[in-house]
C-alpha cells in the first residue's frame, strides 16, 4: 500500500480499503461513488498493489499499476490539519468489518507520486524513491519505520507475522 499526498493538510482524511464478495472499495475522504472507487476484483486470495495519491483535492486509485479511478472528498470523514498521529486502519471494529488478509509493505509520502514512480514501486525497484518518504513499513519482524524518520507503528488486534509475497518469513502481517 502506498499513500501519497501533495500537501500537508488532508481534509476529509479517511483512507480505507475494503474487499468483500469479489469487490474492492477504495475510499479517501468520503462515500461512494464520488469520493471513491468500487469495482470487481477477480484475484481474491492473491497479493494486490494499491496506491492512493491525493493531489489538488482529488484522489487517484491505482490497483496493480493501473489507474482504476479517481474521486473527490465529499466531506464525510475525519480531518487531518496536521495531527501528530497518522492512523492506518484495516477494517472497522464498530461494524464488525474486520480485515481478513495480509499486509506486506506500507509507504507514506508527503508529495504526489507520478505514474513513472508508481510503476517503479510496482516493479519493486523502489530503492531510489526516498524523496518525500515519511514512513516505510516493510514489516521485517516488526512495525518499525525504516525511512529513518522514526515513525514507528503499533499493531492492534493481535496480527501475526507471516510470509510476505516473495516467500520471506516474518515479513508481513496477517489479520
N, CA and C atoms as an extended XYZ file, in Angstrom:
525
Properties=species:S:1:pos:R:3:atomname:S:1:resname:S:1:resid:I:1 pbc="F F F"
N         0.852       -1.166        0.000 N   UNK     1
C         0.000        0.000        0.000 CA  UNK     1
C         0.896        1.225        0.000 C   UNK     1
N         0.589        2.168       -0.878 N   UNK     2
C         1.331        3.420       -0.932 CA  UNK     2
C         0.323        4.544       -0.794 C   UNK     2
N         0.583        5.462        0.123 N   UNK     3
C        -0.263        6.636        0.309 CA  UNK     3
C         0.606        7.843        0.011 C   UNK     3
N         0.148        8.674       -0.921 N   UNK     4
C         0.941        9.808       -1.387 CA  UNK     4
C         0.060       11.041       -1.395 C   UNK     4
N         0.590       12.168       -0.916 N   UNK     5
C        -0.215       13.381       -0.794 CA  UNK     5
C         0.607       14.607       -1.134 C   UNK     5
N         0.032       15.525       -1.920 N   UNK     6
C         0.769       16.684       -2.406 CA  UNK     6
C         0.948       17.781       -1.368 C   UNK     6
N         0.089       17.861       -0.361 N   UNK     7
C         0.232       18.914        0.644 CA  UNK     7
C         0.118       18.304        2.031 C   UNK     7
N         0.307       19.130        3.055 N   UNK     8
C         0.283       18.571        4.410 CA  UNK     8
C        -1.046       18.772        5.117 C   UNK     8
N        -2.101       19.104        4.407 N   UNK     9
C        -3.424       19.261        5.013 CA  UNK     9
C        -4.397       18.314        4.331 C   UNK     9
N        -4.664       17.177        4.956 N   UNK    10
C        -5.576       16.190        4.404 CA  UNK    10
C        -6.940       16.400        5.025 C   UNK    10
N        -7.790       17.132        4.335 N   UNK    11
C        -9.160       17.313        4.792 CA  UNK    11
C        -9.968       16.087        4.409 C   UNK    11
N       -10.923       15.717        5.248 N   UNK    12
C       -11.738       14.534        4.991 CA  UNK    12
C       -10.823       13.333        4.804 C   UNK    12
N       -10.068       13.012        5.856 N   UNK    13
C        -8.923       12.145        5.739 CA  UNK    13
C        -9.076       10.663        5.938 C   UNK    13
N       -10.235       10.096        5.746 N   UNK    14
C       -10.337        8.647        5.864 CA  UNK    14
C        -9.695        8.003        4.647 C   UNK    14
N        -8.767        7.099        4.875 N   UNK    15
C        -8.189        6.288        3.813 CA  UNK    15
C        -8.538        4.845        4.148 C   UNK    15
N        -9.359        4.225        3.304 N   UNK    16
C        -9.863        2.899        3.649 CA  UNK    16
C        -9.938        2.011        2.419 C   UNK    16
N        -9.645        0.739        2.616 N   UNK    17
C        -9.724       -0.267        1.563 CA  UNK    17
C       -10.585       -1.414        2.087 C   UNK    17
N       -11.596       -1.795        1.304 N   UNK    18
C       -12.450       -2.927        1.666 CA  UNK    18
C       -12.429       -3.960        0.548 C   UNK    18
N       -12.322       -5.221        0.905 N   UNK    19
C       -12.512       -6.330       -0.025 CA  UNK    19
C       -13.717       -7.105        0.465 C   UNK    19
N       -14.695       -7.317       -0.395 N   UNK    20
C       -15.882       -8.035        0.022 CA  UNK    20
C       -16.564       -8.667       -1.181 C   UNK    20
N       -16.820       -9.961       -1.097 N   UNK    21
C       -17.559      -10.681       -2.135 CA  UNK    21
C       -17.046      -10.402       -3.539 C   UNK    21
N       -15.738      -10.473       -3.725 N   UNK    22
C       -15.148      -10.277       -5.042 CA  UNK    22
C       -15.108       -8.839       -5.508 C   UNK    22
N       -15.383       -7.900       -4.593 N   UNK    23
C       -15.395       -6.486       -4.941 CA  UNK    23
C       -14.349       -5.758       -4.111 C   UNK    23
N       -13.776       -4.713       -4.683 N   UNK    24
C       -12.830       -3.875       -3.961 CA  UNK    24
C       -13.418       -2.468       -3.890 C   UNK    24
N       -13.377       -1.865       -2.709 N   UNK    25
C       -13.838       -0.497       -2.499 CA  UNK    25
C       -12.683        0.296       -1.911 C   UNK    25
N       -12.387        1.430       -2.526 N   UNK    26
C       -11.329        2.315       -2.055 CA  UNK    26
C       -11.958        3.655       -1.713 C   UNK    26
N       -11.706        4.144       -0.504 N   UNK    27
C       -12.281        5.396       -0.032 CA  UNK    27
C       -11.160        6.335        0.405 C   UNK    27
N       -11.304        7.595        0.110 N   UNK    28
C       -10.367        8.598        0.617 CA  UNK    28
C       -11.142        9.874        0.891 C   UNK    28
N       -11.734        9.964        2.051 N   UNK    29
C       -12.414       11.184        2.451 CA  UNK    29
C       -13.833       11.302        1.974 C   UNK    29
N       -14.578       10.239        1.990 N   UNK    30
C       -15.968       10.354        1.601 CA  UNK    30
C       -16.595        9.018        1.302 C   UNK    30
N       -17.797        9.092        0.784 N   UNK    31
C       -18.550        7.892        0.465 CA  UNK    31
C       -18.631        7.716       -1.045 C   UNK    31
N       -18.850        6.498       -1.468 N   UNK    32
C       -19.014        6.219       -2.892 CA  UNK    32
C       -20.277        6.890       -3.400 C   UNK    32
N       -20.423        7.223       -4.677 N   UNK    33
C       -19.469        6.964       -5.740 CA  UNK    33
C       -18.493        8.107       -5.999 C   UNK    33
N       -18.792        9.332       -5.583 N   UNK    34
C       -17.980       10.483       -5.986 CA  UNK    34
C       -16.621       10.560       -5.302 C   UNK    34
N       -16.481       10.002       -4.119 N   UNK    35
C       -15.236       10.145       -3.365 CA  UNK    35
C       -14.334        8.930       -3.481 C   UNK    35
N       -14.829        7.848       -4.038 N   UNK    36
C       -14.032        6.632       -4.027 CA  UNK    36
C       -14.120        5.855       -5.310 C   UNK    36
N       -13.716        4.621       -5.215 N   UNK    37
C       -13.718        3.709       -6.349 CA  UNK    37
C       -14.271        2.384       -5.878 C   UNK    37
N       -15.097        1.770       -6.695 N   UNK    38
C       -15.543        0.410       -6.429 CA  UNK    38
C       -15.493       -0.370       -7.727 C   UNK    38
N       -15.108       -1.611       -7.630 N   UNK    39
C       -15.034       -2.437       -8.826 CA  UNK    39
C       -14.848       -3.894       -8.470 C   UNK    39
N       -14.965       -4.737       -9.471 N   UNK    40
C       -14.803       -6.162       -9.282 CA  UNK    40
C       -13.321       -6.498       -9.202 C   UNK    40
N       -12.993       -7.386       -8.299 N   UNK    41
C       -11.615       -7.829       -8.197 CA  UNK    41
C       -11.599       -9.345       -8.285 C   UNK    41
N       -11.083       -9.862       -9.387 N   UNK    42
C       -11.142      -11.293       -9.676 CA  UNK    42
C       -10.041      -12.096       -9.008 C   UNK    42
N        -9.020      -11.445       -8.499 N   UNK    43
C        -7.863      -12.158       -7.964 CA  UNK    43
C        -7.910      -12.329       -6.452 C   UNK    43
N        -9.054      -12.708       -5.924 N   UNK    44
C        -9.173      -12.906       -4.482 CA  UNK    44
C        -8.154      -13.944       -4.026 C   UNK    44
N        -7.507      -13.670       -2.914 N   UNK    45
C        -6.514      -14.581       -2.372 CA  UNK    45
C        -5.100      -14.335       -2.880 C   UNK    45
N        -4.916      -13.353       -3.751 N   UNK    46
C        -3.572      -13.038       -4.230 CA  UNK    46
C        -3.193      -11.620       -3.796 C   UNK    46
N        -1.905      -11.324       -3.847 N   UNK    47
C        -1.413      -10.021       -3.425 CA  UNK    47
C        -1.906       -8.936       -4.375 C   UNK    47
N        -2.217       -7.764       -3.819 N   UNK    48
C        -2.683       -6.612       -4.587 CA  UNK    48
C        -1.783       -5.431       -4.245 C   UNK    48
N        -1.334       -4.690       -5.248 N   UNK    49
C        -0.540       -3.484       -5.043 CA  UNK    49
C        -1.489       -2.294       -5.169 C   UNK    49
N        -1.679       -1.552       -4.080 N   UNK    50
C        -2.593       -0.406       -4.052 CA  UNK    50
C        -1.822        0.877       -3.850 C   UNK    50
N        -2.186        1.919       -4.594 N   UNK    51
C        -1.600        3.240       -4.427 CA  UNK    51
C        -2.740        4.249       -4.406 C   UNK    51
N        -2.755        5.113       -3.396 N   UNK    52
C        -3.703        6.222       -3.307 CA  UNK    52
C        -2.900        7.500       -3.359 C   UNK    52
N        -3.205        8.373       -4.321 N   UNK    53
C        -2.481        9.627       -4.498 CA  UNK    53
C        -3.471       10.778       -4.350 C   UNK    53
N        -3.214       11.664       -3.357 N   UNK    54
C        -4.035       12.870       -3.159 CA  UNK    54
C        -3.300       14.061       -3.736 C   UNK    54
N        -3.956       14.790       -4.647 N   UNK    55
C        -3.366       15.979       -5.240 CA  UNK    55
C        -4.483       16.911       -5.672 C   UNK    55
N        -4.391       18.163       -5.259 N   UNK    56
C        -5.389       19.182       -5.606 CA  UNK    56
C        -6.801       18.738       -5.232 C   UNK    56
N        -6.943       18.094       -4.069 N   UNK    57
C        -8.253       17.687       -3.589 CA  UNK    57
C        -8.800       16.434       -4.239 C   UNK    57
N        -8.130       15.896       -5.204 N   UNK    58
C        -8.591       14.696       -5.910 CA  UNK    58
C        -7.740       13.503       -5.469 C   UNK    58
N        -8.359       12.353       -5.362 N   UNK    59
C        -7.638       11.131       -5.043 CA  UNK    59
C        -7.674       10.207       -6.248 C   UNK    59
N        -6.498        9.701       -6.619 N   UNK    60
C        -6.405        8.716       -7.693 CA  UNK    60
C        -6.108        7.364       -7.062 C   UNK    60
N        -6.763        6.334       -7.585 N   UNK    61
C        -6.647        4.981       -7.065 CA  UNK    61
C        -6.003        4.082       -8.111 C   UNK    61
N        -4.861        3.499       -7.760 N   UNK    62
C        -4.158        2.577       -8.646 CA  UNK    62
C        -4.233        1.174       -8.059 C   UNK    62
N        -4.556        0.207       -8.899 N   UNK    63
C        -4.572       -1.197       -8.498 CA  UNK    63
C        -3.636       -1.941       -9.436 C   UNK    63
N        -2.612       -2.560       -8.874 N   UNK    64
C        -1.617       -3.298       -9.663 CA  UNK    64
C        -1.101       -2.464      -10.838 C   UNK    64
N        -0.718       -1.224      -10.556 N   UNK    65
C        -0.080       -0.306      -11.500 CA  UNK    65
C        -1.021        0.237      -12.575 C   UNK    65
N        -2.319        0.076      -12.408 N   UNK    66
C        -3.299        0.586      -13.369 CA  UNK    66
C        -4.179        1.607      -12.658 C   UNK    66
N        -4.340        2.789      -13.259 N   UNK    67
C        -5.250        3.787      -12.694 CA  UNK    67
C        -6.670        3.241      -12.802 C   UNK    67
N        -7.256        2.907      -11.657 N   UNK    68
C        -8.585        2.293      -11.637 CA  UNK    68
C        -9.697        3.329      -11.579 C   UNK    68
N        -9.406        4.506      -11.033 N   UNK    69
C       -10.423        5.541      -10.911 CA  UNK    69
C        -9.912        6.687      -10.072 C   UNK    69
N       -10.779        7.680       -9.905 N   UNK    70
C       -10.437        8.821       -9.071 CA  UNK    70
C       -11.708        9.375       -8.461 C   UNK    70
N       -11.537       10.192       -7.431 N   UNK    71
C       -12.690       10.772       -6.768 CA  UNK    71
C       -12.308       12.006       -5.983 C   UNK    71
N       -13.329       12.733       -5.543 N   UNK    72
C       -13.150       13.945       -4.752 CA  UNK    72
C       -13.813       13.750       -3.399 C   UNK    72
N       -13.160       14.178       -2.308 N   UNK    73
C       -13.766       14.054       -0.982 CA  UNK    73
C       -15.112       14.765       -0.934 C   UNK    73
N       -16.046       14.181       -0.184 N   UNK    74
C       -17.378       14.783       -0.098 CA  UNK    74
C       -17.697       15.335        1.285 C   UNK    74
N       -16.695       15.387        2.164 N   UNK    75
C       -16.932       15.949        3.491 CA  UNK    75
C       -17.233       14.911        4.543 C   UNK    75
N       -17.430       13.650        4.153 N   UNK    76
C       -17.674       12.597        5.125 CA  UNK    76
C       -16.333       12.039        5.550 C   UNK    76
N       -15.985       12.178        6.783 N   UNK    77
C       -14.712       11.630        7.235 CA  UNK    77
C       -14.032       12.527        8.231 C   UNK    77
N       -12.879       12.102        8.632 N   UNK    78
C       -12.108       12.849        9.605 CA  UNK    78
C       -11.300       13.933        8.917 C   UNK    78
N       -10.662       14.763        9.697 N   UNK    79
C        -9.852       15.840        9.145 CA  UNK    79
C        -8.463       15.790        9.755 C   UNK    79
N        -7.470       15.980        8.932 N   UNK    80
C        -6.076       15.977        9.364 CA  UNK    80
C        -5.494       17.326        8.995 C   UNK    80
N        -5.225       18.192        9.990 N   UNK    81
C        -4.650       19.511        9.676 CA  UNK    81
C        -3.708       19.939       10.786 C   UNK    81
N        -2.458       19.755       10.758 N   UNK    82
C        -1.912       18.411       10.794 CA  UNK    82
C        -2.102       17.831       12.180 C   UNK    82
N        -2.082       16.569       12.291 N   UNK    83
C        -2.243       15.852       13.544 CA  UNK    83
C        -1.012       14.986       13.716 C   UNK    83
N        -0.526       14.837       14.910 N   UNK    84
C         0.759       14.174       15.122 CA  UNK    84
C         0.700       12.657       14.975 C   UNK    84
N        -0.484       12.082       14.869 N   UNK    85
C        -0.614       10.635       14.748 CA  UNK    85
C        -1.278       10.305       13.420 C   UNK    85
N        -0.610        9.509       12.610 N   UNK    86
C        -1.182        9.042       11.352 CA  UNK    86
C        -1.708        7.637       11.586 C   UNK    86
N        -2.956        7.398       11.262 N   UNK    87
C        -3.576        6.115       11.552 CA  UNK    87
C        -3.879        5.388       10.248 C   UNK    87
N        -3.410        4.162       10.141 N   UNK    88
C        -3.730        3.291        9.017 CA  UNK    88
C        -4.602        2.184        9.586 C   UNK    88
N        -5.796        2.033        9.041 N   UNK    89
C        -6.771        1.108        9.599 CA  UNK    89
C        -7.085        0.007        8.598 C   UNK    89
N        -7.183       -1.205        9.091 N   UNK    90
C        -7.636       -2.337        8.294 CA  UNK    90
C        -8.905       -2.859        8.949 C   UNK    90
N       -10.060       -2.444        8.441 N   UNK    91
C       -11.338       -2.873        8.991 CA  UNK    91
C       -11.907       -1.859        9.962 C   UNK    91
N       -13.159       -2.092       10.369 N   UNK    92
C       -13.839       -1.223       11.322 CA  UNK    92
C       -14.490       -2.085       12.391 C   UNK    92
N       -13.958       -2.038       13.592 N   UNK    93
C       -14.482       -2.869       14.676 CA  UNK    93
C       -15.903       -2.478       15.052 C   UNK    93
N       -16.274       -1.197       14.880 N   UNK    94
C       -17.597       -0.749       15.308 CA  UNK    94
C       -18.710       -1.402       14.501 C   UNK    94
N       -18.413       -1.864       13.302 N   UNK    95
C       -19.420       -2.515       12.467 CA  UNK    95
C       -19.081       -3.982       12.202 C   UNK    95
N       -18.170       -4.541       13.004 N   UNK    96
C       -17.717       -5.916       12.821 CA  UNK    96
C       -17.237       -6.185       11.401 C   UNK    96
N       -16.571       -5.199       10.808 N   UNK    97
C       -15.989       -5.351        9.482 CA  UNK    97
C       -14.479       -5.473        9.661 C   UNK    97
N       -14.037       -6.655       10.012 N   UNK    98
C       -12.638       -6.880       10.307 CA  UNK    98
C       -11.881       -7.256        9.041 C   UNK    98
N       -10.671       -6.756        8.911 N   UNK    99
C        -9.828       -7.099        7.776 CA  UNK    99
C        -9.357       -8.530        7.936 C   UNK    99
N        -9.506       -9.315        6.894 N   UNK   100
C        -9.081      -10.698        6.902 CA  UNK   100
C        -8.108      -10.883        5.746 C   UNK   100
N        -6.827      -10.799        6.037 N   UNK   101
C        -5.842      -10.918        4.975 CA  UNK   101
C        -4.461      -10.548        5.473 C   UNK   101
N        -3.555      -10.311        4.511 N   UNK   102
C        -2.167       -9.978        4.822 CA  UNK   102
C        -1.824       -8.591        4.285 C   UNK   102
N        -0.956       -7.894        5.001 N   UNK   103
C        -0.420       -6.611        4.566 CA  UNK   103
C         1.097       -6.749        4.584 C   UNK   103
N         1.729       -6.402        3.455 N   UNK   104
C         3.162       -6.601        3.343 CA  UNK   104
C         3.938       -5.307        3.565 C   UNK   104
N         3.839       -4.333        2.709 N   UNK   105
C         4.635       -3.110        2.793 CA  UNK   105
C         3.702       -1.906        2.733 C   UNK   105
N         3.961       -0.918        3.580 N   UNK   106
C         3.234        0.354        3.519 CA  UNK   106
C         4.253        1.466        3.425 C   UNK   106
N         4.038        2.389        2.475 N   UNK   107
C         4.859        3.593        2.328 CA  UNK   107
C         3.930        4.798        2.394 C   UNK   107
N         4.384        5.863        3.055 N   UNK   108
C         3.637        7.113        3.137 CA  UNK   108
C         4.557        8.238        2.672 C   UNK   108
N         4.095        9.006        1.678 N   UNK   109
C         4.862       10.123        1.123 CA  UNK   109
C         4.151       11.432        1.413 C   UNK   109
N         4.913       12.536        1.471 N   UNK   110
C         4.319       13.862        1.667 CA  UNK   110
C         4.214       14.631        0.351 C   UNK   110
N         4.241       13.923       -0.752 N   UNK   111
C         4.110       14.524       -2.068 CA  UNK   111
C         3.374       13.547       -2.976 C   UNK   111
N         2.825       14.075       -4.055 N   UNK   112
C         2.136       13.213       -5.011 CA  UNK   112
C         3.157       12.473       -5.869 C   UNK   112
N         2.971       11.182       -6.014 N   UNK   113
C         3.830       10.391       -6.888 CA  UNK   113
C         3.287       10.459       -8.316 C   UNK   113
N         4.185       10.404       -9.299 N   UNK   114
C         3.739       10.402      -10.694 CA  UNK   114
C         3.629        8.953      -11.192 C   UNK   114
N         3.122        8.803      -12.414 N   UNK   115
C         2.901        7.463      -12.964 CA  UNK   115
C         4.184        6.639      -13.056 C   UNK   115
N         5.303        7.250      -13.411 N   UNK   116
C         6.578        6.525      -13.506 CA  UNK   116
C         7.022        6.017      -12.142 C   UNK   116
N         6.843        6.834      -11.103 N   UNK   117
C         7.225        6.418       -9.753 CA  UNK   117
C         6.335        5.280       -9.259 C   UNK   117
N         5.058        5.343       -9.599 N   UNK   118
C         4.137        4.271       -9.203 CA  UNK   118
C         4.540        2.971       -9.897 C   UNK   118
N         4.917        3.053      -11.164 N   UNK   119
C         5.382        1.865      -11.890 CA  UNK   119
C         6.655        1.306      -11.270 C   UNK   119
N         7.546        2.184      -10.804 N   UNK   120
C         8.773        1.741      -10.146 CA  UNK   120
C         8.449        1.001       -8.853 C   UNK   120
N         7.517        1.528       -8.067 N   UNK   121
C         7.111        0.846       -6.835 CA  UNK   121
C         6.498       -0.511       -7.144 C   UNK   121
N         5.700       -0.575       -8.194 N   UNK   122
C         5.053       -1.831       -8.568 CA  UNK   122
C         6.090       -2.878       -8.968 C   UNK   122
N         7.169       -2.449       -9.618 N   UNK   123
C         8.209       -3.381      -10.055 CA  UNK   123
C         9.166       -3.745       -8.928 C   UNK   123
N         8.948       -3.161       -7.740 N   UNK   124
C         9.783       -3.410       -6.562 CA  UNK   124
C        11.209       -2.907       -6.717 C   UNK   124
N        11.409       -1.920       -7.577 N   UNK   125
C        12.723       -1.308       -7.743 CA  UNK   125
C        12.692        0.087       -7.126 C   UNK   125
N        12.269        0.162       -5.880 N   UNK   126
C        11.986        1.440       -5.233 CA  UNK   126
C        13.132        1.957       -4.375 C   UNK   126
N        14.327        1.495       -4.582 N   UNK   127
C        15.433        1.899       -3.718 CA  UNK   127
C        15.739        3.385       -3.818 C   UNK   127
N        15.425        4.029       -4.941 N   UNK   128
C        15.729        5.450       -5.106 CA  UNK   128
C        14.497        6.339       -4.926 C   UNK   128
N        13.407        5.807       -4.402 N   UNK   129
C        12.194        6.596       -4.192 CA  UNK   129
C        12.090        7.047       -2.738 C   UNK   129
N        13.088        7.792       -2.281 N   UNK   130
C        13.073        8.264       -0.896 CA  UNK   130
C        12.637        9.721       -0.776 C   UNK   130
N        12.558       10.459       -1.867 N   UNK   131
C        12.149       11.864       -1.814 CA  UNK   131
C        10.717       11.990       -1.316 C   UNK   131
N        10.559       12.642       -0.172 N   UNK   132
C         9.234       12.829        0.413 CA  UNK   132
C         8.722       11.650        1.203 C   UNK   132
N         9.536       10.604        1.337 N   UNK   133
C         9.107        9.420        2.088 CA  UNK   133
C         9.032        9.759        3.576 C   UNK   133
N         7.846        9.674        4.144 N   UNK   134
C         7.632        9.992        5.556 CA  UNK   134
C         7.659        8.763        6.445 C   UNK   134
N         7.202        7.627        5.893 N   UNK   135
C         7.195        6.384        6.660 CA  UNK   135
C         7.299        5.214        5.695 C   UNK   135
N         8.034        4.206        6.105 N   UNK   136
C         8.210        2.999        5.312 CA  UNK   136
C         8.157        1.816        6.268 C   UNK   136
N         7.116        0.999        6.105 N   UNK   137
C         6.908       -0.158        6.973 CA  UNK   137
C         7.055       -1.443        6.157 C   UNK   137
N         8.262       -2.032        6.118 N   UNK   138
C         8.437       -3.281        5.387 CA  UNK   138
C         8.010       -4.517        6.203 C   UNK   138
N         7.700       -4.303        7.481 N   UNK   139
C         7.242       -5.361        8.389 CA  UNK   139
C         8.219       -6.527        8.454 C   UNK   139
N         9.486       -6.225        8.560 N   UNK   140
C        10.504       -7.263        8.688 CA  UNK   140
C        10.694       -7.633       10.158 C   UNK   140
N         9.688       -8.291       10.695 N   UNK   141
C         9.740       -8.744       12.081 CA  UNK   141
C         9.065       -7.807       13.064 C   UNK   141
N         8.658       -6.609       12.618 N   UNK   142
C         8.019       -5.633       13.496 CA  UNK   142
C         7.310       -4.564       12.651 C   UNK   142
N         6.760       -3.553       13.307 N   UNK   143
C         6.078       -2.457       12.615 CA  UNK   143
C         6.895       -1.168       12.699 C   UNK   143
N         8.211       -1.301       12.720 N   UNK   144
C         9.079       -0.130       12.793 CA  UNK   144
C         9.214        0.559       11.440 C   UNK   144
N         9.397        1.866       11.491 N   UNK   145
C         9.592        2.699       10.305 CA  UNK   145
C        11.038        2.586        9.844 C   UNK   145
N        11.237        2.183        8.588 N   UNK   146
C        12.598        2.048        8.043 CA  UNK   146
C        13.008        3.240        7.197 C   UNK   146
N        12.225        4.340        7.245 N   UNK   147
C        12.556        5.526        6.448 CA  UNK   147
C        13.639        6.374        7.099 C   UNK   147
N        13.889        6.134        8.379 N   UNK   148
C        14.831        6.963        9.123 CA  UNK   148
C        14.161        8.130        9.826 C   UNK   148
N        12.829        8.239        9.707 N   UNK   149
C        12.090        9.343       10.322 CA  UNK   149
C        11.533        9.012       11.701 C   UNK   149
N        11.668        7.770       12.139 N   UNK   150
C        11.234        7.399       13.485 CA  UNK   150
C         9.735        7.303       13.672 C   UNK   150
N         8.981        7.090       12.608 N   UNK   151
C         7.520        6.971       12.707 CA  UNK   151
C         7.112        5.516       12.904 C   UNK   151
N         7.605        4.919       13.968 N   UNK   152
C         7.327        3.507       14.228 CA  UNK   152
C         5.852        3.280       14.459 C   UNK   152
N         5.393        2.121       14.000 N   UNK   153
C         3.979        1.774       14.125 CA  UNK   153
C         3.704        0.913       15.335 C   UNK   153
N         2.435        0.816       15.668 N   UNK   154
C         1.946       -0.049       16.729 CA  UNK   154
C         0.814       -0.869       16.144 C   UNK   154
N         0.848       -2.169       16.340 N   UNK   155
C        -0.226       -3.021       15.825 CA  UNK   155
C        -1.259       -3.259       16.911 C   UNK   155
N        -2.497       -3.430       16.466 N   UNK   156
C        -3.606       -3.741       17.358 CA  UNK   156
C        -4.365       -4.927       16.784 C   UNK   156
N        -5.066       -5.643       17.618 N   UNK   157
C        -5.883       -6.744       17.136 CA  UNK   157
C        -5.129       -8.048       16.964 C   UNK   157
N        -3.943       -8.144       17.511 N   UNK   158
C        -3.141       -9.366       17.511 CA  UNK   158
C        -2.828       -9.934       16.130 C   UNK   158
N        -2.339       -9.103       15.190 N   UNK   159
C        -1.898       -9.684       13.920 CA  UNK   159
C        -0.656      -10.524       14.152 C   UNK   159
N        -0.424      -11.484       13.286 N   UNK   160
C         0.755      -12.333       13.411 CA  UNK   160
C         1.679      -12.100       12.225 C   UNK   160
N         2.972      -12.193       12.484 N   UNK   161
C         3.939      -12.111       11.403 CA  UNK   161
C         3.827      -13.364       10.553 C   UNK   161
N         3.935      -13.175        9.233 N   UNK   162
C         3.763      -14.284        8.302 CA  UNK   162
C         4.669      -14.090        7.098 C   UNK   162
N         4.577      -14.974        6.146 N   UNK   163
C         5.384      -14.935        4.934 CA  UNK   163
C         4.888      -13.831        4.012 C   UNK   163
N         5.815      -13.061        3.433 N   UNK   164
C         5.424      -11.992        2.508 CA  UNK   164
C         5.210      -12.551        1.099 C   UNK   164
N         4.938      -11.674        0.149 N   UNK   165
C         4.610      -12.087       -1.216 CA  UNK   165
C         5.788      -12.719       -1.952 C   UNK   165
N         7.006      -12.577       -1.415 N   UNK   166
C         8.188      -13.191       -2.026 CA  UNK   166
C         8.613      -14.469       -1.307 C   UNK   166
N         7.848      -14.869       -0.279 N   UNK   167
C         8.173      -16.076        0.462 CA  UNK   167
C         9.100      -15.863        1.642 C   UNK   167
N         9.388      -14.606        1.988 N   UNK   168
C        10.255      -14.305        3.130 CA  UNK   168
C         9.474      -14.440        4.434 C   UNK   168
N         9.963      -15.251        5.377 N   UNK   169
C         9.248      -15.418        6.637 CA  UNK   169
C         9.291      -14.161        7.503 C   UNK   169
N         8.264      -13.962        8.330 N   UNK   170
C         8.176      -12.853        9.272 CA  UNK   170
C         8.376      -11.499        8.590 C   UNK   170
N         7.767      -11.304        7.422 N   UNK   171
C         7.932      -10.071        6.660 CA  UNK   171
C         6.617       -9.485        6.184 C   UNK   171
N         5.521       -9.904        6.794 N   UNK   172
C         4.185       -9.357        6.513 CA  UNK   172
C         3.339       -9.616        7.744 C   UNK   172
N         2.220       -8.901        7.858 N   UNK   173
C         1.280       -9.150        8.953 CA  UNK   173
C         0.026       -9.779        8.405 C   UNK   173
N        -0.474      -10.772        9.144 N   UNK   174
C        -1.746      -11.406        8.792 CA  UNK   174
C        -2.764      -11.074        9.872 C   UNK   174
N        -3.925      -10.633        9.426 N   UNK   175
C        -5.013      -10.249       10.320 CA  UNK   175
C        -6.140      -11.266       10.213 C   UNK   175
